[in-house]
GROMACS .gro file of C-alpha atoms in nm:
model
  340
    1MET     CA    1   0.432   4.740  -5.216
    2ASP     CA    2   0.506   4.707  -5.586
    3SER     CA    3   0.222   4.736  -5.838
    4VAL     CA    4   0.230   4.369  -5.942
    5THR     CA    5   0.186   4.253  -5.583
    6GLN     CA    6  -0.103   4.495  -5.532
    7ILE     CA    7  -0.271   4.362  -5.846
    8LEU     CA    8  -0.232   4.005  -5.718
    9LEU     CA    9  -0.363   4.094  -5.372
   10GLY     CA   10  -0.654   4.281  -5.526
   11GLY     CA   11  -0.735   3.979  -5.740
   12ALA     CA   12  -0.728   3.749  -5.437
   13VAL     CA   13  -0.953   3.976  -5.229
   14GLY     CA   14  -1.181   4.027  -5.528
   15TYR     CA   15  -1.221   3.652  -5.573
   16ALA     CA   16  -1.278   3.600  -5.201
   17THR     CA   17  -1.563   3.853  -5.196
   18LEU     CA   18  -1.713   3.819  -5.545
   19GLY     CA   19  -1.588   3.487  -5.684
   20ASN     CA   20  -1.903   3.285  -5.617
   21LYS     CA   21  -2.105   3.539  -5.818
   22LEU     CA   22  -1.866   3.653  -6.091
   23GLY     CA   23  -1.616   3.370  -6.115
   24ARG     CA   24  -1.295   3.468  -6.294
   25LYS     CA   25  -1.427   3.817  -6.367
   26SER     CA   26  -1.375   3.890  -5.996
   27LEU     CA   27  -0.999   3.853  -6.051
   28LEU     CA   28  -1.006   4.134  -6.306
   29VAL     CA   29  -1.225   4.351  -6.085
   30GLY     CA   30  -0.989   4.296  -5.794
   31ALA     CA   31  -0.681   4.366  -6.006
   32ALA     CA   32  -0.831   4.692  -6.133
   33PHE     CA   33  -0.932   4.826  -5.793
   34GLY     CA   34  -0.617   4.682  -5.639
   35THR     CA   35  -0.402   4.907  -5.854
   36LEU     CA   36  -0.634   5.211  -5.849
   37PRO     CA   37  -0.486   5.378  -5.536
   38ASP     CA   38  -0.138   5.388  -5.693
   39LEU     CA   39  -0.260   5.587  -5.991
   40ASP     CA   40  -0.197   5.897  -5.780
   41VAL     CA   41   0.157   5.881  -5.919
   42LEU     CA   42   0.010   6.028  -6.237
   43ILE     CA   43  -0.085   6.346  -6.050
   44ASN     CA   44   0.158   6.636  -6.032
   45PHE     CA   45   0.117   6.781  -5.683
   46GLY     CA   46   0.335   7.082  -5.764
   47GLY     CA   47   0.695   6.963  -5.758
   48ASP     CA   48   0.931   6.675  -5.682
   49VAL     CA   49   0.905   6.720  -5.305
   50GLU     CA   50   0.528   6.746  -5.312
   51ASN     CA   51   0.499   6.439  -5.537
   52PHE     CA   52   0.717   6.247  -5.289
   53VAL     CA   53   0.524   6.356  -4.980
   54TYR     CA   54   0.167   6.342  -5.115
   55HIS     CA   55   0.196   6.000  -5.278
   56ARG     CA   56  -0.009   5.753  -5.073
   57SER     CA   57  -0.224   6.031  -4.931
   58PHE     CA   58  -0.587   6.078  -5.038
   59SER     CA   59  -0.594   5.769  -5.263
   60HIS     CA   60  -0.471   5.550  -4.977
   61SER     CA   61  -0.695   5.701  -4.711
   62LEU     CA   62  -0.931   5.450  -4.551
   63ILE     CA   63  -1.173   5.738  -4.498
   64MET     CA   64  -1.182   5.832  -4.865
   65GLN     CA   65  -1.200   5.469  -4.971
   66LEU     CA   66  -1.497   5.413  -4.742
   67LEU     CA   67  -1.675   5.715  -4.890
   68LEU     CA   68  -1.594   5.637  -5.253
   69SER     CA   69  -1.665   5.264  -5.251
   70PRO     CA   70  -2.046   5.306  -5.273
   71VAL     CA   71  -1.997   5.550  -5.561
   72PHE     CA   72  -1.782   5.303  -5.754
   73ALA     CA   73  -2.030   5.027  -5.666
   74TRP     CA   74  -2.322   5.229  -5.802
   75LEU     CA   75  -2.139   5.291  -6.130
   76ILE     CA   76  -2.038   4.927  -6.175
   77ALA     CA   77  -2.381   4.792  -6.079
   78LYS     CA   78  -2.525   4.964  -6.385
   79MET     CA   79  -2.332   4.727  -6.614
   80HIS     CA   80  -2.519   4.418  -6.732
   81TRP     CA   81  -2.256   4.165  -6.621
   82ALA     CA   82  -2.248   4.314  -6.269
   83LYS     CA   83  -2.620   4.302  -6.190
   84SER     CA   84  -2.595   3.961  -6.020
   85VAL     CA   85  -2.417   4.127  -5.726
   86SER     CA   86  -2.608   4.355  -5.487
   87LEU     CA   87  -2.507   4.716  -5.444
   88THR     CA   88  -2.417   4.652  -5.079
   89ARG     CA   89  -2.194   4.360  -5.168
   90TRP     CA   90  -2.023   4.562  -5.442
   91SER     CA   91  -1.955   4.841  -5.192
   92ILE     CA   92  -1.806   4.604  -4.935
   93ALA     CA   93  -1.595   4.422  -5.193
   94ILE     CA   94  -1.452   4.741  -5.345
   95PHE     CA   95  -1.370   4.881  -5.002
   96LEU     CA   96  -1.196   4.559  -4.896
   97ILE     CA   97  -0.991   4.551  -5.217
   98MET     CA   98  -0.873   4.912  -5.185
   99SER     CA   99  -0.827   4.910  -4.808
  100THR     CA  100  -0.612   4.596  -4.813
  101HIS     CA  101  -0.394   4.776  -5.069
  102ALA     CA  102  -0.347   5.068  -4.827
  103LEU     CA  103  -0.295   4.844  -4.525
  104LEU     CA  104  -0.034   4.635  -4.706
  105ASP     CA  105   0.153   4.953  -4.797
  106THR     CA  106   0.180   5.040  -4.427
  107PHE     CA  107   0.405   4.735  -4.380
  108THR     CA  108   0.670   4.917  -4.586
  109VAL     CA  109   0.874   5.212  -4.462
  110TYR     CA  110   0.759   5.477  -4.713
  111GLY     CA  111   0.458   5.606  -4.522
  112THR     CA  112   0.085   5.577  -4.592
  113GLN     CA  113  -0.162   5.849  -4.490
  114LEU     CA  114  -0.443   5.618  -4.381
  115LEU     CA  115  -0.645   5.890  -4.207
  116TRP     CA  116  -0.621   6.169  -4.466
  117PRO     CA  117  -0.760   6.440  -4.446
  118LEU     CA  118  -0.806   6.415  -4.067
  119SER     CA  119  -0.436   6.338  -4.027
  120HIS     CA  120  -0.139   6.358  -4.262
  121TYR     CA  121   0.070   6.122  -4.052
  122PRO     CA  122   0.248   5.868  -4.278
  123PHE     CA  123   0.196   5.529  -4.113
  124GLY     CA  124   0.478   5.285  -4.182
  125ILE     CA  125   0.550   4.965  -3.989
  126SER     CA  126   0.862   4.894  -4.197
  127SER     CA  127   0.860   4.516  -4.171
  128VAL     CA  128   0.872   4.425  -4.542
  129PHE     CA  129   1.069   4.558  -4.838
  130ILE     CA  130   0.868   4.721  -5.117
  131ILE     CA  131   0.932   4.411  -5.333
  132ASP     CA  132   0.932   4.079  -5.149
  133PRO     CA  133   0.893   3.759  -5.354
  134MET     CA  134   0.817   3.554  -5.043
  135TYR     CA  135   0.498   3.756  -4.992
  136SER     CA  136   0.402   3.783  -5.358
  137LEU     CA  137   0.470   3.425  -5.474
  138PRO     CA  138   0.170   3.256  -5.304
  139LEU     CA  139  -0.061   3.521  -5.452
  140LEU     CA  140   0.094   3.480  -5.796
  141LEU     CA  141   0.055   3.102  -5.792
  142ALA     CA  142  -0.305   3.134  -5.675
  143PHE     CA  143  -0.388   3.394  -5.941
  144ALA     CA  144  -0.252   3.166  -6.212
  145ALA     CA  145  -0.433   2.862  -6.071
  146LEU     CA  146  -0.763   3.050  -6.044
  147CYS     CA  147  -0.743   3.136  -6.412
  148LEU     CA  148  -0.733   2.762  -6.485
  149ALA     CA  149  -0.943   2.610  -6.205
  150ARG     CA  150  -1.275   2.466  -6.320
  151THR     CA  151  -1.452   2.398  -5.989
  152LYS     CA  152  -1.531   2.675  -5.742
  153PRO     CA  153  -1.470   2.475  -5.419
  154PHE     CA  154  -1.119   2.390  -5.539
  155ALA     CA  155  -1.058   2.749  -5.650
  156ASN     CA  156  -1.182   2.888  -5.319
  157LYS     CA  157  -0.940   2.668  -5.126
  158ILE     CA  158  -0.649   2.783  -5.342
  159ASN     CA  159  -0.738   3.147  -5.296
  160THR     CA  160  -0.791   3.119  -4.922
  161THR     CA  161  -0.464   2.931  -4.878
  162ALA     CA  162  -0.273   3.202  -5.066
  163LEU     CA  163  -0.422   3.477  -4.852
  164VAL     CA  164  -0.345   3.286  -4.531
  165VAL     CA  165   0.013   3.204  -4.632
  166SER     CA  166   0.090   3.561  -4.741
  167SER     CA  167  -0.064   3.696  -4.419
  168LEU     CA  168   0.145   3.456  -4.212
  169TYR     CA  169   0.453   3.591  -4.386
  170LEU     CA  170   0.356   3.944  -4.279
  171THR     CA  171   0.319   3.812  -3.925
  172TRP     CA  172   0.667   3.660  -3.946
  173SER     CA  173   0.804   3.996  -4.066
  174LEU     CA  174   0.670   4.166  -3.754
  175GLY     CA  175   0.836   3.907  -3.533
  176ALA     CA  176   1.162   3.938  -3.727
  177LYS     CA  177   1.157   4.316  -3.689
  178TRP     CA  178   1.105   4.290  -3.313
  179PHE     CA  179   1.391   4.040  -3.288
  180ILE     CA  180   1.626   4.254  -3.499
  181ASP     CA  181   1.537   4.576  -3.317
  182SER     CA  182   1.614   4.414  -2.983
  183LYS     CA  183   1.950   4.294  -3.116
  184ILE     CA  184   2.041   4.634  -3.264
  185LEU     CA  185   1.947   4.825  -2.949
  186GLU     CA  186   2.160   4.587  -2.744
  187ALA     CA  187   2.454   4.639  -2.981
  188LEU     CA  188   2.419   5.018  -2.964
  189ASP     CA  189   2.394   5.010  -2.587
  190LYS     CA  190   2.702   4.789  -2.569
  191GLN     CA  191   2.900   5.055  -2.756
  192ALA     CA  192   2.743   5.338  -2.550
  193ILE     CA  193   2.591   5.496  -2.861
  194THR     CA  194   2.306   5.741  -2.808
  195PHE     CA  195   2.071   5.856  -3.084
  196LYS     CA  196   1.764   6.069  -3.156
  197GLN     CA  197   1.561   5.849  -3.390
  198ILE     CA  198   1.605   5.496  -3.517
  199GLU     CA  199   1.432   5.282  -3.777
  200SER     CA  200   1.502   4.937  -3.913
  201THR     CA  201   1.402   4.815  -4.259
  202PRO     CA  202   1.444   4.480  -4.434
  203SER     CA  203   1.712   4.468  -4.702
  204PRO     CA  204   1.588   4.409  -5.058
  205PHE     CA  205   1.376   4.101  -5.129
  206ASN     CA  206   1.400   3.934  -4.786
  207THR     CA  207   1.334   3.963  -4.414
  208LEU     CA  208   1.651   3.793  -4.292
  209LEU     CA  209   1.897   4.082  -4.331
  210TRP     CA  210   1.800   4.422  -4.197
  211ARG     CA  211   1.939   4.773  -4.230
  212ALA     CA  212   1.880   5.036  -3.962
  213VAL     CA  213   1.956   5.406  -3.933
  214ALA     CA  214   2.009   5.586  -3.603
  215THR     CA  215   2.038   5.965  -3.623
  216THR     CA  216   2.239   6.202  -3.403
  217GLU     CA  217   2.311   6.577  -3.405
  218GLN     CA  218   2.635   6.522  -3.598
  219GLY     CA  219   2.522   6.253  -3.844
  220HIS     CA  220   2.388   5.901  -3.838
  221TYR     CA  221   2.480   5.538  -3.787
  222GLU     CA  222   2.411   5.286  -4.061
  223ILE     CA  223   2.358   4.942  -3.913
  224TYR     CA  224   2.334   4.596  -4.069
  225ALA     CA  225   2.207   4.297  -3.875
  226SER     CA  226   2.105   3.949  -3.983
  227VAL     CA  227   1.868   3.726  -3.789
  228PHE     CA  228   2.168   3.491  -3.765
  229ASP     CA  229   2.408   3.754  -3.623
  230SER     CA  230   2.519   3.764  -3.264
  231VAL     CA  231   2.511   4.105  -3.097
  232ASP     CA  232   2.885   4.143  -3.153
  233GLU     CA  233   2.843   4.075  -3.525
  234VAL     CA  234   2.603   4.365  -3.581
  235ASP     CA  235   2.778   4.608  -3.819
  236ILE     CA  236   2.763   4.975  -3.707
  237ARG     CA  237   2.923   5.261  -3.901
  238PHE     CA  238   2.899   5.637  -3.853
  239TYR     CA  239   2.856   5.896  -4.130
  240LYS     CA  240   2.875   6.270  -4.074
  241THR     CA  241   2.614   6.496  -4.233
  242ALA     CA  242   2.548   6.869  -4.262
  243ASN     CA  243   2.193   6.886  -4.131
  244HIS     CA  244   2.262   7.227  -3.974
  245VAL     CA  245   2.234   7.379  -4.323
  246LEU     CA  246   1.856   7.337  -4.300
  247ASP     CA  247   1.846   7.605  -4.030
  248THR     CA  248   1.911   7.865  -4.300
  249LEU     CA  249   1.625   7.725  -4.510
  250SER     CA  250   1.362   7.693  -4.237
  251GLU     CA  251   1.124   7.939  -4.402
  252ASP     CA  252   1.080   7.712  -4.704
  253GLN     CA  253   0.772   7.493  -4.652
  254ARG     CA  254   0.929   7.210  -4.851
  255ILE     CA  255   1.192   7.161  -4.581
  256ALA     CA  256   0.922   7.107  -4.319
  257LEU     CA  257   0.740   6.866  -4.552
  258LEU     CA  258   1.056   6.657  -4.596
  259GLN     CA  259   1.149   6.660  -4.228
  260ASN     CA  260   0.801   6.555  -4.117
  261PHE     CA  261   0.753   6.289  -4.383
  262THR     CA  262   1.090   6.125  -4.311
  263LYS     CA  263   1.016   6.137  -3.937
  264GLY     CA  264   1.355   6.296  -3.872
  265LEU     CA  265   1.545   6.016  -4.049
  266TYR     CA  266   1.725   6.231  -4.303
  267GLY     CA  267   2.074   6.346  -4.386
  268VAL     CA  268   2.207   6.653  -4.565
  269TYR     CA  269   2.522   6.604  -4.772
  270GLN     CA  270   2.748   6.863  -4.931
  271GLN     CA  271   2.844   6.772  -5.286
  272GLY     CA  272   3.071   7.048  -5.417
  273GLN     CA  273   2.866   7.367  -5.394
  274THR     CA  274   2.540   7.177  -5.363
  275TYR     CA  275   2.355   7.048  -5.055
  276VAL     CA  276   2.145   6.733  -5.096
  277PHE     CA  277   1.866   6.618  -4.863
  278SER     CA  278   1.834   6.237  -4.851
  279ASP     CA  279   1.569   6.016  -4.693
  280LEU     CA  280   1.789   5.774  -4.498
  281ARG     CA  281   1.518   5.510  -4.470
  282MET     CA  282   1.525   5.400  -4.836
  283GLY     CA  283   1.849   5.299  -5.001
  284LEU     CA  284   2.191   5.273  -4.843
  285GLU     CA  285   2.475   5.509  -4.762
  286GLY     CA  286   2.581   5.691  -5.077
  287PHE     CA  287   2.281   5.564  -5.275
  288TYR     CA  288   1.953   5.698  -5.141
  289VAL     CA  289   1.642   5.653  -5.356
  290PHE     CA  290   1.485   5.984  -5.252
  291SER     CA  291   1.738   6.267  -5.260
  292PHE     CA  292   1.665   6.632  -5.336
  293GLU     CA  293   1.889   6.926  -5.420
  294VAL     CA  294   1.785   7.177  -5.154
  295ALA     CA  295   2.056   7.447  -5.148
  296LYS     CA  296   2.365   7.588  -5.314
  297GLN     CA  297   2.668   7.754  -5.156
  298SER     CA  298   2.733   8.100  -5.301
  299GLU     CA  299   3.031   8.323  -5.222
  300SER     CA  300   2.871   8.474  -4.913
  301ASN     CA  301   2.580   8.252  -4.808
  302ILE     CA  302   2.365   7.947  -4.871
  303LYS     CA  303   2.071   7.992  -5.106
  304PRO     CA  304   1.771   7.763  -5.165
  305SER     CA  305   1.791   7.549  -5.476
  306ASP     CA  306   1.511   7.412  -5.697
  307PHE     CA  307   1.445   7.103  -5.481
  308ARG     CA  308   1.464   6.873  -5.783
  309GLN     CA  309   1.488   6.501  -5.717
  310LEU     CA  310   1.821   6.339  -5.801
  311GLN     CA  311   1.869   5.994  -5.952
  312ASN     CA  312   2.077   5.807  -5.698
  313ARG     CA  313   1.964   5.444  -5.682
  314PRO     CA  314   2.182   5.165  -5.537
  315PRO     CA  315   2.395   4.972  -5.789
  316LEU     CA  316   2.224   4.648  -5.889
  317SER     CA  317   2.561   4.494  -5.968
  318ARG     CA  318   2.629   4.460  -5.597
  319ALA     CA  319   2.288   4.317  -5.500
  320SER     CA  320   2.434   3.971  -5.451
  321LEU     CA  321   2.627   4.102  -5.151
  322VAL     CA  322   2.298   4.148  -4.967
  323PHE     CA  323   2.228   3.775  -4.978
  324ASP     CA  324   2.589   3.690  -4.893
  325ARG     CA  325   2.563   3.908  -4.583
  326ILE     CA  326   2.264   3.712  -4.449
  327THR     CA  327   2.485   3.427  -4.334
  328ASP     CA  328   2.830   3.591  -4.341
  329PRO     CA  329   2.884   3.888  -4.106
  330ASN     CA  330   3.224   3.951  -4.268
  331VAL     CA  331   3.064   4.070  -4.593
  332ASP     CA  332   3.116   4.447  -4.624
  333LEU     CA  333   2.809   4.648  -4.725
  334SER     CA  334   2.957   4.987  -4.637
  335LYS     CA  335   2.968   5.283  -4.873
  336SER     CA  336   3.336   5.228  -4.953
  337SER     CA  337   3.270   4.867  -5.056
  338LEU     CA  338   2.982   4.961  -5.287
  339THR     CA  339   3.178   5.231  -5.466
  340ASN     CA  340   3.482   5.017  -5.538
   0.00000   0.00000   0.00000
């Protein structure tokens, strides 16, 4: 999730675990440790591909967080203002703040390596978009109220309510994903479409309109479905890709890193003499957030490129179409519409 939401969640968990001892200071403690795991973005892991793949690895590992929490607790407990809280309670609070950060991230599609270093598998439920106001708003209102609340019982009720409401929204997102997936699979089956892998993700800022990608040997299907759509109103379009080019680059470790991290949901596009690898899970056709230049076509063969990340974000000017499509299946969100 976005950094602001993680700060708000950290503040809420911090207040829930330390509020009766530290009061409003617990909000700051929670905010600090709530954003700590994402500071791995400041680390250069060796290149654009490595930075993409290794983000949300060691810093988001529940194993590492469990091991490091007592260390952080020991350091904080040395400060005068923190001595009212036992070392054990500090350890538990810090672990809960950081682990809820990692667990919340698993609800997005990116991939979170919860079991690093025992496993590098990127867990991703893909039931909420990386920025979702409906999840963040209760936490924001509670954070603001806690800064002003004068009585602890009242403040505790506000904080608990915010955590319950935001958690219920995550529960709703899981139900919405199951409902959408069932509808999409029925629509694909109705058109006799077979595929290798499939993943659905919420469209930006909501859980009512969903985008899915289903890959094949020749390319992939981009699918849009609203919770209000009938099966016949599910929008399915096919796009051809050049994934076979990767066969000539199989010796490069970065190709394997990208293929494994995207869980096979990728597409390779030829743009002039250049071949671009795109993670199909994040973005939309023609505008993928994570795209890398992987090869160039020379006169006689295909040669590896520098694997630099390309800037290819979706146009914000067309964002209103997403919300129009929620209730109107005739709204066109295809590549051709977004480039006009």
